Amino acid sequence: MIIIFIFKLIWDVFMFPENLWRVTTLTKKKATIIFVLFGMIIGAPYLKASLQTLETIAIDMQIISERIPELVIENGKLVLADQLEQSVLVKTDTANLVIYAENAPDSLTIERAIKRAPLSFLMGDSQLKVATPATDFDLSYDLLEGLTDVSLKAMMTDFGSLSAMTLIPMVIVSLLVGLVDGLLQLVIMALFVNILSLLFRVRLPFAQNFKLVLVASFMPTLIMSILNIIGVYPAAQTALIAGITAYIYYKGIITHVTRL
């Protein structure tokens, strides 16, 4: 199978760098598969971070939902079961909720709350304002007719819950980030080894060097990604990957050619 062949090649190159020369015969199809796998391992820490953020949002939304008073939206107006003596202001790391009373918090307090969190919900008498530190937009209560505190709490809870509708986009975005990040890393390393090879009078096309650094850097990148996933972030890990890749390239290509 192709996958077995690919992983055996990657492992052999990592353990025995002199086998790197075999990568020059790698087909475009196999190189593409390796590149996609490379993007996946780079994107894995991003996916974990996204899941952790979603978990934080779920906790914060639960905190907010517990502070929502009994209410209903009728005839385009916010109707509270009990008149508020003061505005409800719930602040968390990821979201804020403000429900205005007659004696509302001063605008400076609200402004600080909005700037502190990525997302804020401000419920006035006739409209809902959704605000971020950069912009905001108003949503008329006519569009939310019949909304109650029960349904609002359910929406808040669902907002941070993990489901296929949230997981699939997160996986896709993480993969795209990994592919773009991986492409940039590989281009830079390919340029570097291209210069390195010229110093030893070894001339290889850029496309060949790209495939060589793709395979040479795969295992070091995988190791660093696993460490990142478990919460370990080595200092200068990009430089470590580049250094190991350069060593494997030197042992596998330059040493091989100079001995011919």
PDB file of C-alpha atoms in Angstrom:
ATOM      1  CA  MET A   1       0.000   0.000   0.000  1.00  0.00           C
ATOM      2  CA  ILE A   2       1.081   3.563  -0.714  1.00  0.00           C
ATOM      3  CA  ILE A   3       0.613   4.769   2.880  1.00  0.00           C
ATOM      4  CA  ILE A   4       2.761   1.933   4.262  1.00  0.00           C
ATOM      5  CA  PHE A   5       5.457   2.682   1.686  1.00  0.00           C
ATOM      6  CA  ILE A   6       5.367   6.396   2.561  1.00  0.00           C
ATOM      7  CA  PHE A   7       5.669   5.898   6.310  1.00  0.00           C
ATOM      8  CA  LYS A   8       8.441   3.322   5.850  1.00  0.00           C
ATOM      9  CA  LEU A   9      10.339   5.768   3.631  1.00  0.00           C
ATOM     10  CA  ILE A  10       9.912   8.626   6.114  1.00  0.00           C
ATOM     11  CA  TRP A  11      11.070   6.448   9.022  1.00  0.00           C
ATOM     12  CA  ASP A  12      14.049   5.041   7.090  1.00  0.00           C
ATOM     13  CA  VAL A  13      15.175   8.550   6.124  1.00  0.00           C
ATOM     14  CA  PHE A  14      14.896   9.751   9.719  1.00  0.00           C
ATOM     15  CA  MET A  15      16.817   6.786  11.147  1.00  0.00           C
ATOM     16  CA  PHE A  16      19.265   6.447   8.246  1.00  0.00           C
ATOM     17  CA  PRO A  17      19.701   9.846   6.505  1.00  0.00           C
ATOM     18  CA  GLU A  18      21.758   8.290   3.715  1.00  0.00           C
ATOM     19  CA  ASN A  19      18.469   6.870   2.391  1.00  0.00           C
ATOM     20  CA  LEU A  20      17.247  10.392   1.590  1.00  0.00           C
ATOM     21  CA  TRP A  21      18.579  10.006  -1.932  1.00  0.00           C
ATOM     22  CA  ARG A  22      15.715   7.577  -2.630  1.00  0.00           C
ATOM     23  CA  VAL A  23      13.284  10.491  -2.357  1.00  0.00           C
ATOM     24  CA  THR A  24      14.512  11.874  -5.709  1.00  0.00           C
ATOM     25  CA  THR A  25      12.535   9.091  -7.428  1.00  0.00           C
ATOM     26  CA  LEU A  26       9.343   9.817  -5.479  1.00  0.00           C
ATOM     27  CA  THR A  27       6.336  10.271  -7.763  1.00  0.00           C
ATOM     28  CA  LYS A  28       4.236  13.432  -7.718  1.00  0.00           C
ATOM     29  CA  LYS A  29       1.244  11.497  -6.324  1.00  0.00           C
ATOM     30  CA  LYS A  30       3.219  10.163  -3.355  1.00  0.00           C
ATOM     31  CA  ALA A  31       4.825  13.552  -2.735  1.00  0.00           C
ATOM     32  CA  THR A  32       1.369  15.135  -2.691  1.00  0.00           C
ATOM     33  CA  ILE A  33       0.126  12.590  -0.130  1.00  0.00           C
ATOM     34  CA  ILE A  34       3.149  13.295   2.072  1.00  0.00           C
ATOM     35  CA  PHE A  35       2.521  17.035   1.794  1.00  0.00           C
ATOM     36  CA  VAL A  36      -1.122  16.622   2.879  1.00  0.00           C
ATOM     37  CA  LEU A  37      -0.002  14.489   5.835  1.00  0.00           C
ATOM     38  CA  PHE A  38       2.597  17.153   6.620  1.00  0.00           C
ATOM     39  CA  GLY A  39      -0.137  19.797   6.675  1.00  0.00           C
ATOM     40  CA  MET A  40      -2.256  17.607   8.952  1.00  0.00           C
ATOM     41  CA  ILE A  41       0.468  17.216  11.570  1.00  0.00           C
ATOM     42  CA  ILE A  42       1.161  20.959  11.540  1.00  0.00           C
ATOM     43  CA  GLY A  43      -2.561  21.701  11.772  1.00  0.00           C
ATOM     44  CA  ALA A  44      -3.142  19.283  14.682  1.00  0.00           C
ATOM     45  CA  PRO A  45      -1.944  21.720  17.403  1.00  0.00           C
ATOM     46  CA  TYR A  46      -4.154  24.426  15.867  1.00  0.00           C
ATOM     47  CA  LEU A  47      -7.128  22.060  16.054  1.00  0.00           C
ATOM     48  CA  LYS A  48      -6.386  21.273  19.693  1.00  0.00           C
ATOM     49  CA  ALA A  49      -6.167  24.993  20.493  1.00  0.00           C
ATOM     50  CA  SER A  50      -9.504  25.563  18.715  1.00  0.00           C
ATOM     51  CA  LEU A  51     -11.153  22.787  20.734  1.00  0.00           C
ATOM     52  CA  GLN A  52      -9.786  24.275  23.949  1.00  0.00           C
ATOM     53  CA  THR A  53     -11.169  27.677  22.941  1.00  0.00           C
ATOM     54  CA  LEU A  54     -14.552  26.098  22.217  1.00  0.00           C
ATOM     55  CA  GLU A  55     -14.497  24.461  25.653  1.00  0.00           C
ATOM     56  CA  THR A  56     -13.750  27.839  27.251  1.00  0.00           C
ATOM     57  CA  ILE A  57     -16.615  29.412  25.295  1.00  0.00           C
ATOM     58  CA  ALA A  58     -18.976  26.660  26.494  1.00  0.00           C
ATOM     59  CA  ILE A  59     -18.022  27.328  30.130  1.00  0.00           C
ATOM     60  CA  ASP A  60     -18.439  31.090  29.693  1.00  0.00           C
ATOM     61  CA  MET A  61     -21.790  30.687  27.961  1.00  0.00           C
ATOM     62  CA  GLN A  62     -22.974  28.547  30.850  1.00  0.00           C
ATOM     63  CA  ILE A  63     -21.964  31.287  33.280  1.00  0.00           C
ATOM     64  CA  ILE A  64     -23.844  33.864  31.205  1.00  0.00           C
ATOM     65  CA  SER A  65     -26.968  31.707  30.835  1.00  0.00           C
ATOM     66  CA  GLU A  66     -27.199  31.305  34.613  1.00  0.00           C
ATOM     67  CA  ARG A  67     -27.504  35.085  34.978  1.00  0.00           C
ATOM     68  CA  ILE A  68     -30.262  35.598  32.404  1.00  0.00           C
ATOM     69  CA  PRO A  69     -33.462  36.763  34.165  1.00  0.00           C
ATOM     70  CA  GLU A  70     -36.946  35.623  33.185  1.00  0.00           C
ATOM     71  CA  LEU A  71     -37.891  37.508  30.016  1.00  0.00           C
ATOM     72  CA  VAL A  72     -39.818  37.374  26.754  1.00  0.00           C
ATOM     73  CA  ILE A  73     -39.791  39.416  23.579  1.00  0.00           C
ATOM     74  CA  GLU A  74     -43.278  40.594  22.655  1.00  0.00           C
ATOM     75  CA  ASN A  75     -44.383  43.114  20.053  1.00  0.00           C
ATOM     76  CA  GLY A  76     -40.775  44.013  19.319  1.00  0.00           C
ATOM     77  CA  LYS A  77     -40.022  44.842  22.963  1.00  0.00           C
ATOM     78  CA  LEU A  78     -38.020  43.212  25.723  1.00  0.00           C
ATOM     79  CA  VAL A  79     -40.379  42.377  28.593  1.00  0.00           C
ATOM     80  CA  LEU A  80     -38.898  41.331  31.941  1.00  0.00           C
ATOM     81  CA  ALA A  81     -40.895  39.344  34.475  1.00  0.00           C
ATOM     82  CA  ASP A  82     -39.359  41.373  37.298  1.00  0.00           C
ATOM     83  CA  GLN A  83     -38.184  44.927  36.905  1.00  0.00           C
ATOM     84  CA  LEU A  84     -34.415  45.114  37.240  1.00  0.00           C
ATOM     85  CA  GLU A  85     -33.063  47.341  39.963  1.00  0.00           C
ATOM     86  CA  GLN A  86     -29.831  47.561  38.038  1.00  0.00           C
ATOM     87  CA  SER A  87     -28.587  46.370  34.694  1.00  0.00           C
ATOM     88  CA  VAL A  88     -27.316  42.839  34.350  1.00  0.00           C
ATOM     89  CA  LEU A  89     -23.643  42.886  33.397  1.00  0.00           C
ATOM     90  CA  VAL A  90     -21.968  39.481  33.077  1.00  0.00           C
ATOM     91  CA  LYS A  91     -18.306  39.504  32.078  1.00  0.00           C
ATOM     92  CA  THR A  92     -16.278  36.456  31.019  1.00  0.00           C
ATOM     93  CA  ASP A  93     -13.066  35.905  29.051  1.00  0.00           C
ATOM     94  CA  THR A  94     -14.825  35.188  25.750  1.00  0.00           C
ATOM     95  CA  ALA A  95     -18.216  36.915  25.953  1.00  0.00           C
ATOM     96  CA  ASN A  96     -20.200  39.531  27.850  1.00  0.00           C
ATOM     97  CA  LEU A  97     -23.920  39.999  28.420  1.00  0.00           C
ATOM     98  CA  VAL A  98     -25.564  43.315  29.211  1.00  0.00           C
ATOM     99  CA  ILE A  99     -29.304  43.625  29.891  1.00  0.00           C
ATOM    100  CA  TYR A 100     -30.168  47.256  30.431  1.00  0.00           C
ATOM    101  CA  ALA A 101     -32.276  48.512  33.295  1.00  0.00           C
ATOM    102  CA  GLU A 102     -33.411  52.073  33.829  1.00  0.00           C
ATOM    103  CA  ASN A 103     -30.327  52.711  35.917  1.00  0.00           C
ATOM    104  CA  ALA A 104     -27.884  51.291  33.395  1.00  0.00           C
ATOM    105  CA  PRO A 105     -24.155  51.000  34.028  1.00  0.00           C
ATOM    106  CA  ASP A 106     -22.248  54.018  32.778  1.00  0.00           C
ATOM    107  CA  SER A 107     -21.066  53.867  29.176  1.00  0.00           C
ATOM    108  CA  LEU A 108     -17.422  53.612  30.248  1.00  0.00           C
ATOM    109  CA  THR A 109     -18.119  50.381  32.157  1.00  0.00           C
ATOM    110  CA  ILE A 110     -19.871  48.874  29.143  1.00  0.00           C
ATOM    111  CA  GLU A 111     -17.154  50.083  26.780  1.00  0.00           C
ATOM    112  CA  ARG A 112     -14.474  48.423  28.906  1.00  0.00           C
ATOM    113  CA  ALA A 113     -16.503  45.195  29.035  1.00  0.00           C
ATOM    114  CA  ILE A 114     -16.839  45.153  25.237  1.00  0.00           C
ATOM    115  CA  LYS A 115     -13.125  45.715  24.700  1.00  0.00           C
ATOM    116  CA  ARG A 116     -12.237  42.980  27.192  1.00  0.00           C
ATOM    117  CA  ALA A 117     -14.010  40.112  25.410  1.00  0.00           C
ATOM    118  CA  PRO A 118     -14.177  39.084  21.736  1.00  0.00           C
ATOM    119  CA  LEU A 119     -18.002  39.092  21.766  1.00  0.00           C
ATOM    120  CA  SER A 120     -20.646  41.049  23.674  1.00  0.00           C
ATOM    121  CA  PHE A 121     -24.455  40.833  23.694  1.00  0.00           C
ATOM    122  CA  LEU A 122     -26.232  44.044  24.719  1.00  0.00           C
ATOM    123  CA  MET A 123     -30.001  43.753  25.195  1.00  0.00           C
ATOM    124  CA  GLY A 124     -31.852  47.030  25.190  1.00  0.00           C
ATOM    125  CA  ASP A 125     -35.536  47.832  25.216  1.00  0.00           C
ATOM    126  CA  SER A 126     -36.145  47.352  21.495  1.00  0.00           C
ATOM    127  CA  GLN A 127     -33.063  45.772  19.990  1.00  0.00           C
ATOM    128  CA  LEU A 128     -30.156  43.423  20.556  1.00  0.00           C
ATOM    129  CA  LYS A 129     -26.681  44.724  19.830  1.00  0.00           C
ATOM    130  CA  VAL A 130     -23.911  42.251  19.068  1.00  0.00           C
ATOM    131  CA  ALA A 131     -20.550  43.928  19.530  1.00  0.00           C
ATOM    132  CA  THR A 132     -16.895  43.072  19.060  1.00  0.00           C
ATOM    133  CA  PRO A 133     -13.874  45.272  19.816  1.00  0.00           C
ATOM    134  CA  ALA A 134     -13.766  46.204  16.126  1.00  0.00           C
ATOM    135  CA  THR A 135     -17.422  46.577  15.120  1.00  0.00           C
ATOM    136  CA  ASP A 136     -21.040  45.965  16.117  1.00  0.00           C
ATOM    137  CA  PHE A 137     -24.464  45.510  14.563  1.00  0.00           C
ATOM    138  CA  ASP A 138     -28.041  45.860  15.766  1.00  0.00           C
ATOM    139  CA  LEU A 139     -30.688  43.154  15.556  1.00  0.00           C
ATOM    140  CA  SER A 140     -34.306  44.225  15.829  1.00  0.00           C
ATOM    141  CA  TYR A 141     -36.466  42.328  18.314  1.00  0.00           C
ATOM    142  CA  ASP A 142     -39.062  41.988  15.547  1.00  0.00           C
ATOM    143  CA  LEU A 143     -36.834  39.198  14.222  1.00  0.00           C
ATOM    144  CA  LEU A 144     -36.716  37.559  17.658  1.00  0.00           C
ATOM    145  CA  GLU A 145     -40.437  37.688  18.431  1.00  0.00           C
ATOM    146  CA  GLY A 146     -41.418  35.092  21.041  1.00  0.00           C
ATOM    147  CA  LEU A 147     -37.878  34.571  22.325  1.00  0.00           C
ATOM    148  CA  THR A 148     -37.868  33.681  26.025  1.00  0.00           C
ATOM    149  CA  ASP A 149     -35.167  33.284  28.651  1.00  0.00           C
ATOM    150  CA  VAL A 150     -35.489  29.499  28.286  1.00  0.00           C
ATOM    151  CA  SER A 151     -34.796  29.560  24.551  1.00  0.00           C
ATOM    152  CA  LEU A 152     -32.078  32.179  25.000  1.00  0.00           C
ATOM    153  CA  LYS A 153     -30.309  29.977  27.573  1.00  0.00           C
ATOM    154  CA  ALA A 154     -30.573  27.021  25.188  1.00  0.00           C
ATOM    155  CA  MET A 155     -29.017  29.110  22.421  1.00  0.00           C
ATOM    156  CA  MET A 156     -26.195  30.187  24.718  1.00  0.00           C
ATOM    157  CA  THR A 157     -25.520  26.574  25.688  1.00  0.00           C
ATOM    158  CA  ASP A 158     -25.569  25.374  22.078  1.00  0.00           C
ATOM    159  CA  PHE A 159     -23.260  28.206  21.020  1.00  0.00           C
ATOM    160  CA  GLY A 160     -20.254  26.590  22.703  1.00  0.00           C
ATOM    161  CA  SER A 161     -21.189  22.929  22.268  1.00  0.00           C
ATOM    162  CA  LEU A 162     -19.174  20.558  20.104  1.00  0.00           C
ATOM    163  CA  SER A 163     -21.056  19.035  17.183  1.00  0.00           C
ATOM    164  CA  ALA A 164     -20.431  17.994  13.601  1.00  0.00           C
ATOM    165  CA  MET A 165     -21.478  21.497  12.505  1.00  0.00           C
ATOM    166  CA  THR A 166     -18.635  23.004  14.526  1.00  0.00           C
ATOM    167  CA  LEU A 167     -16.058  20.203  14.381  1.00  0.00           C
ATOM    168  CA  ILE A 168     -15.973  19.785  10.585  1.00  0.00           C
ATOM    169  CA  PRO A 169     -15.241  23.487   9.837  1.00  0.00           C
ATOM    170  CA  MET A 170     -12.607  23.508  12.590  1.00  0.00           C
ATOM    171  CA  VAL A 171     -10.886  20.458  11.078  1.00  0.00           C
ATOM    172  CA  ILE A 172     -10.978  22.001   7.593  1.00  0.00           C
ATOM    173  CA  VAL A 173      -9.624  25.356   8.784  1.00  0.00           C
ATOM    174  CA  SER A 174      -6.882  23.657  10.822  1.00  0.00           C
ATOM    175  CA  LEU A 175      -5.862  21.608   7.779  1.00  0.00           C
ATOM    176  CA  LEU A 176      -5.745  24.709   5.566  1.00  0.00           C
ATOM    177  CA  VAL A 177      -3.680  26.551   8.172  1.00  0.00           C
ATOM    178  CA  GLY A 178      -1.342  23.565   8.407  1.00  0.00           C
ATOM    179  CA  LEU A 179      -0.962  23.344   4.618  1.00  0.00           C
ATOM    180  CA  VAL A 180      -0.215  27.054   4.227  1.00  0.00           C
ATOM    181  CA  ASP A 181       2.145  27.101   7.227  1.00  0.00           C
ATOM    182  CA  GLY A 182       3.832  23.920   6.022  1.00  0.00           C
ATOM    183  CA  LEU A 183       4.225  25.273   2.488  1.00  0.00           C
ATOM    184  CA  LEU A 184       5.946  28.415   3.765  1.00  0.00           C
ATOM    185  CA  GLN A 185       8.278  26.379   5.989  1.00  0.00           C
ATOM    186  CA  LEU A 186       9.165  24.010   3.172  1.00  0.00           C
ATOM    187  CA  VAL A 187       9.835  26.790   0.671  1.00  0.00           C
ATOM    188  CA  ILE A 188      12.178  28.535   3.118  1.00  0.00           C
ATOM    189  CA  MET A 189      14.000  25.292   3.966  1.00  0.00           C
ATOM    190  CA  ALA A 190      14.211  24.323   0.283  1.00  0.00           C
ATOM    191  CA  LEU A 191      15.826  27.678  -0.498  1.00  0.00           C
ATOM    192  CA  PHE A 192      18.248  27.172   2.377  1.00  0.00           C
ATOM    193  CA  VAL A 193      19.345  23.661   1.336  1.00  0.00           C
ATOM    194  CA  ASN A 194      19.548  24.883  -2.257  1.00  0.00           C
ATOM    195  CA  ILE A 195      22.185  27.383  -1.136  1.00  0.00           C
ATOM    196  CA  LEU A 196      23.825  24.710   1.023  1.00  0.00           C
ATOM    197  CA  SER A 197      24.060  22.309  -1.907  1.00  0.00           C
ATOM    198  CA  LEU A 198      25.586  24.981  -4.141  1.00  0.00           C
ATOM    199  CA  LEU A 199      28.370  25.482  -1.595  1.00  0.00           C
ATOM    200  CA  PHE A 200      29.269  21.829  -2.092  1.00  0.00           C
ATOM    201  CA  ARG A 201      28.784  22.064  -5.892  1.00  0.00           C
ATOM    202  CA  VAL A 202      25.731  19.817  -5.838  1.00  0.00           C
ATOM    203  CA  ARG A 203      23.119  21.065  -8.296  1.00  0.00           C
ATOM    204  CA  LEU A 204      19.551  19.851  -7.880  1.00  0.00           C
ATOM    205  CA  PRO A 205      16.335  21.428  -9.205  1.00  0.00           C
ATOM    206  CA  PHE A 206      14.271  23.369  -6.662  1.00  0.00           C
ATOM    207  CA  ALA A 207      11.404  20.878  -7.047  1.00  0.00           C
ATOM    208  CA  GLN A 208      13.729  18.028  -6.051  1.00  0.00           C
ATOM    209  CA  ASN A 209      15.017  19.953  -3.044  1.00  0.00           C
ATOM    210  CA  PHE A 210      11.415  20.673  -2.049  1.00  0.00           C
ATOM    211  CA  LYS A 211      10.632  16.927  -2.007  1.00  0.00           C
ATOM    212  CA  LEU A 212      13.831  16.191  -0.122  1.00  0.00           C
ATOM    213  CA  VAL A 213      13.164  18.689   2.678  1.00  0.00           C
ATOM    214  CA  LEU A 214       9.519  17.568   2.805  1.00  0.00           C
ATOM    215  CA  VAL A 215      10.583  14.037   3.731  1.00  0.00           C
ATOM    216  CA  ALA A 216      13.635  15.096   5.782  1.00  0.00           C
ATOM    217  CA  SER A 217      11.591  17.474   7.953  1.00  0.00           C
ATOM    218  CA  PHE A 218       8.553  15.207   8.379  1.00  0.00           C
ATOM    219  CA  MET A 219       9.637  13.323  11.514  1.00  0.00           C
ATOM    220  CA  PRO A 220      11.124  16.365  13.318  1.00  0.00           C
ATOM    221  CA  THR A 221       7.913  18.277  12.598  1.00  0.00           C
ATOM    222  CA  LEU A 222       5.785  15.343  13.791  1.00  0.00           C
ATOM    223  CA  ILE A 223       7.746  15.153  17.051  1.00  0.00           C
ATOM    224  CA  MET A 224       7.350  18.895  17.665  1.00  0.00           C
ATOM    225  CA  SER A 225       3.624  18.742  16.884  1.00  0.00           C
ATOM    226  CA  ILE A 226       3.113  15.911  19.365  1.00  0.00           C
ATOM    227  CA  LEU A 227       4.997  17.914  22.006  1.00  0.00           C
ATOM    228  CA  ASN A 228       2.832  20.972  21.262  1.00  0.00           C
ATOM    229  CA  ILE A 229      -0.348  18.911  21.562  1.00  0.00           C
ATOM    230  CA  ILE A 230       0.630  17.703  25.042  1.00  0.00           C
ATOM    231  CA  GLY A 231       1.506  21.248  26.054  1.00  0.00           C
ATOM    232  CA  VAL A 232       5.305  21.244  25.602  1.00  0.00           C
ATOM    233  CA  TYR A 233       6.714  24.079  23.484  1.00  0.00           C
ATOM    234  CA  PRO A 234      10.494  23.754  22.995  1.00  0.00           C
ATOM    235  CA  ALA A 235      12.410  26.999  22.564  1.00  0.00           C
ATOM    236  CA  ALA A 236      13.237  27.823  18.925  1.00  0.00           C
ATOM    237  CA  GLN A 237      11.445  24.708  17.671  1.00  0.00           C
ATOM    238  CA  THR A 238      11.383  26.007  14.089  1.00  0.00           C
ATOM    239  CA  ALA A 239      15.163  26.382  14.197  1.00  0.00           C
ATOM    240  CA  LEU A 240      15.465  22.862  15.642  1.00  0.00           C
ATOM    241  CA  ILE A 241      13.381  21.435  12.797  1.00  0.00           C
ATOM    242  CA  ALA A 242      15.446  23.360  10.243  1.00  0.00           C
ATOM    243  CA  GLY A 243      18.703  22.206  11.835  1.00  0.00           C
ATOM    244  CA  ILE A 244      17.712  18.529  11.861  1.00  0.00           C
ATOM    245  CA  THR A 245      16.431  18.821   8.292  1.00  0.00           C
ATOM    246  CA  ALA A 246      19.704  20.398   7.149  1.00  0.00           C
ATOM    247  CA  TYR A 247      21.682  17.601   8.846  1.00  0.00           C
ATOM    248  CA  ILE A 248      19.585  14.875   7.191  1.00  0.00           C
ATOM    249  CA  TYR A 249      19.939  16.655   3.842  1.00  0.00           C
ATOM    250  CA  TYR A 250      23.705  16.944   4.254  1.00  0.00           C
ATOM    251  CA  LYS A 251      24.098  13.298   5.228  1.00  0.00           C
ATOM    252  CA  GLY A 252      21.669  12.017   2.613  1.00  0.00           C
ATOM    253  CA  ILE A 253      22.436  14.161  -0.423  1.00  0.00           C
ATOM    254  CA  ILE A 254      25.698  16.048  -0.197  1.00  0.00           C
ATOM    255  CA  THR A 255      27.655  13.183   1.371  1.00  0.00           C
ATOM    256  CA  HIS A 256      26.127  10.745  -1.125  1.00  0.00           C
ATOM    257  CA  VAL A 257      26.975  12.888  -4.172  1.00  0.00           C
ATOM    258  CA  THR A 258      30.483  13.826  -3.084  1.00  0.00           C
ATOM    259  CA  ARG A 259      31.300  10.135  -2.665  1.00  0.00           C
ATOM    260  CA  LEU A 260      30.305   9.310  -6.245  1.00  0.00           C
TER     261      LEU A 260
END
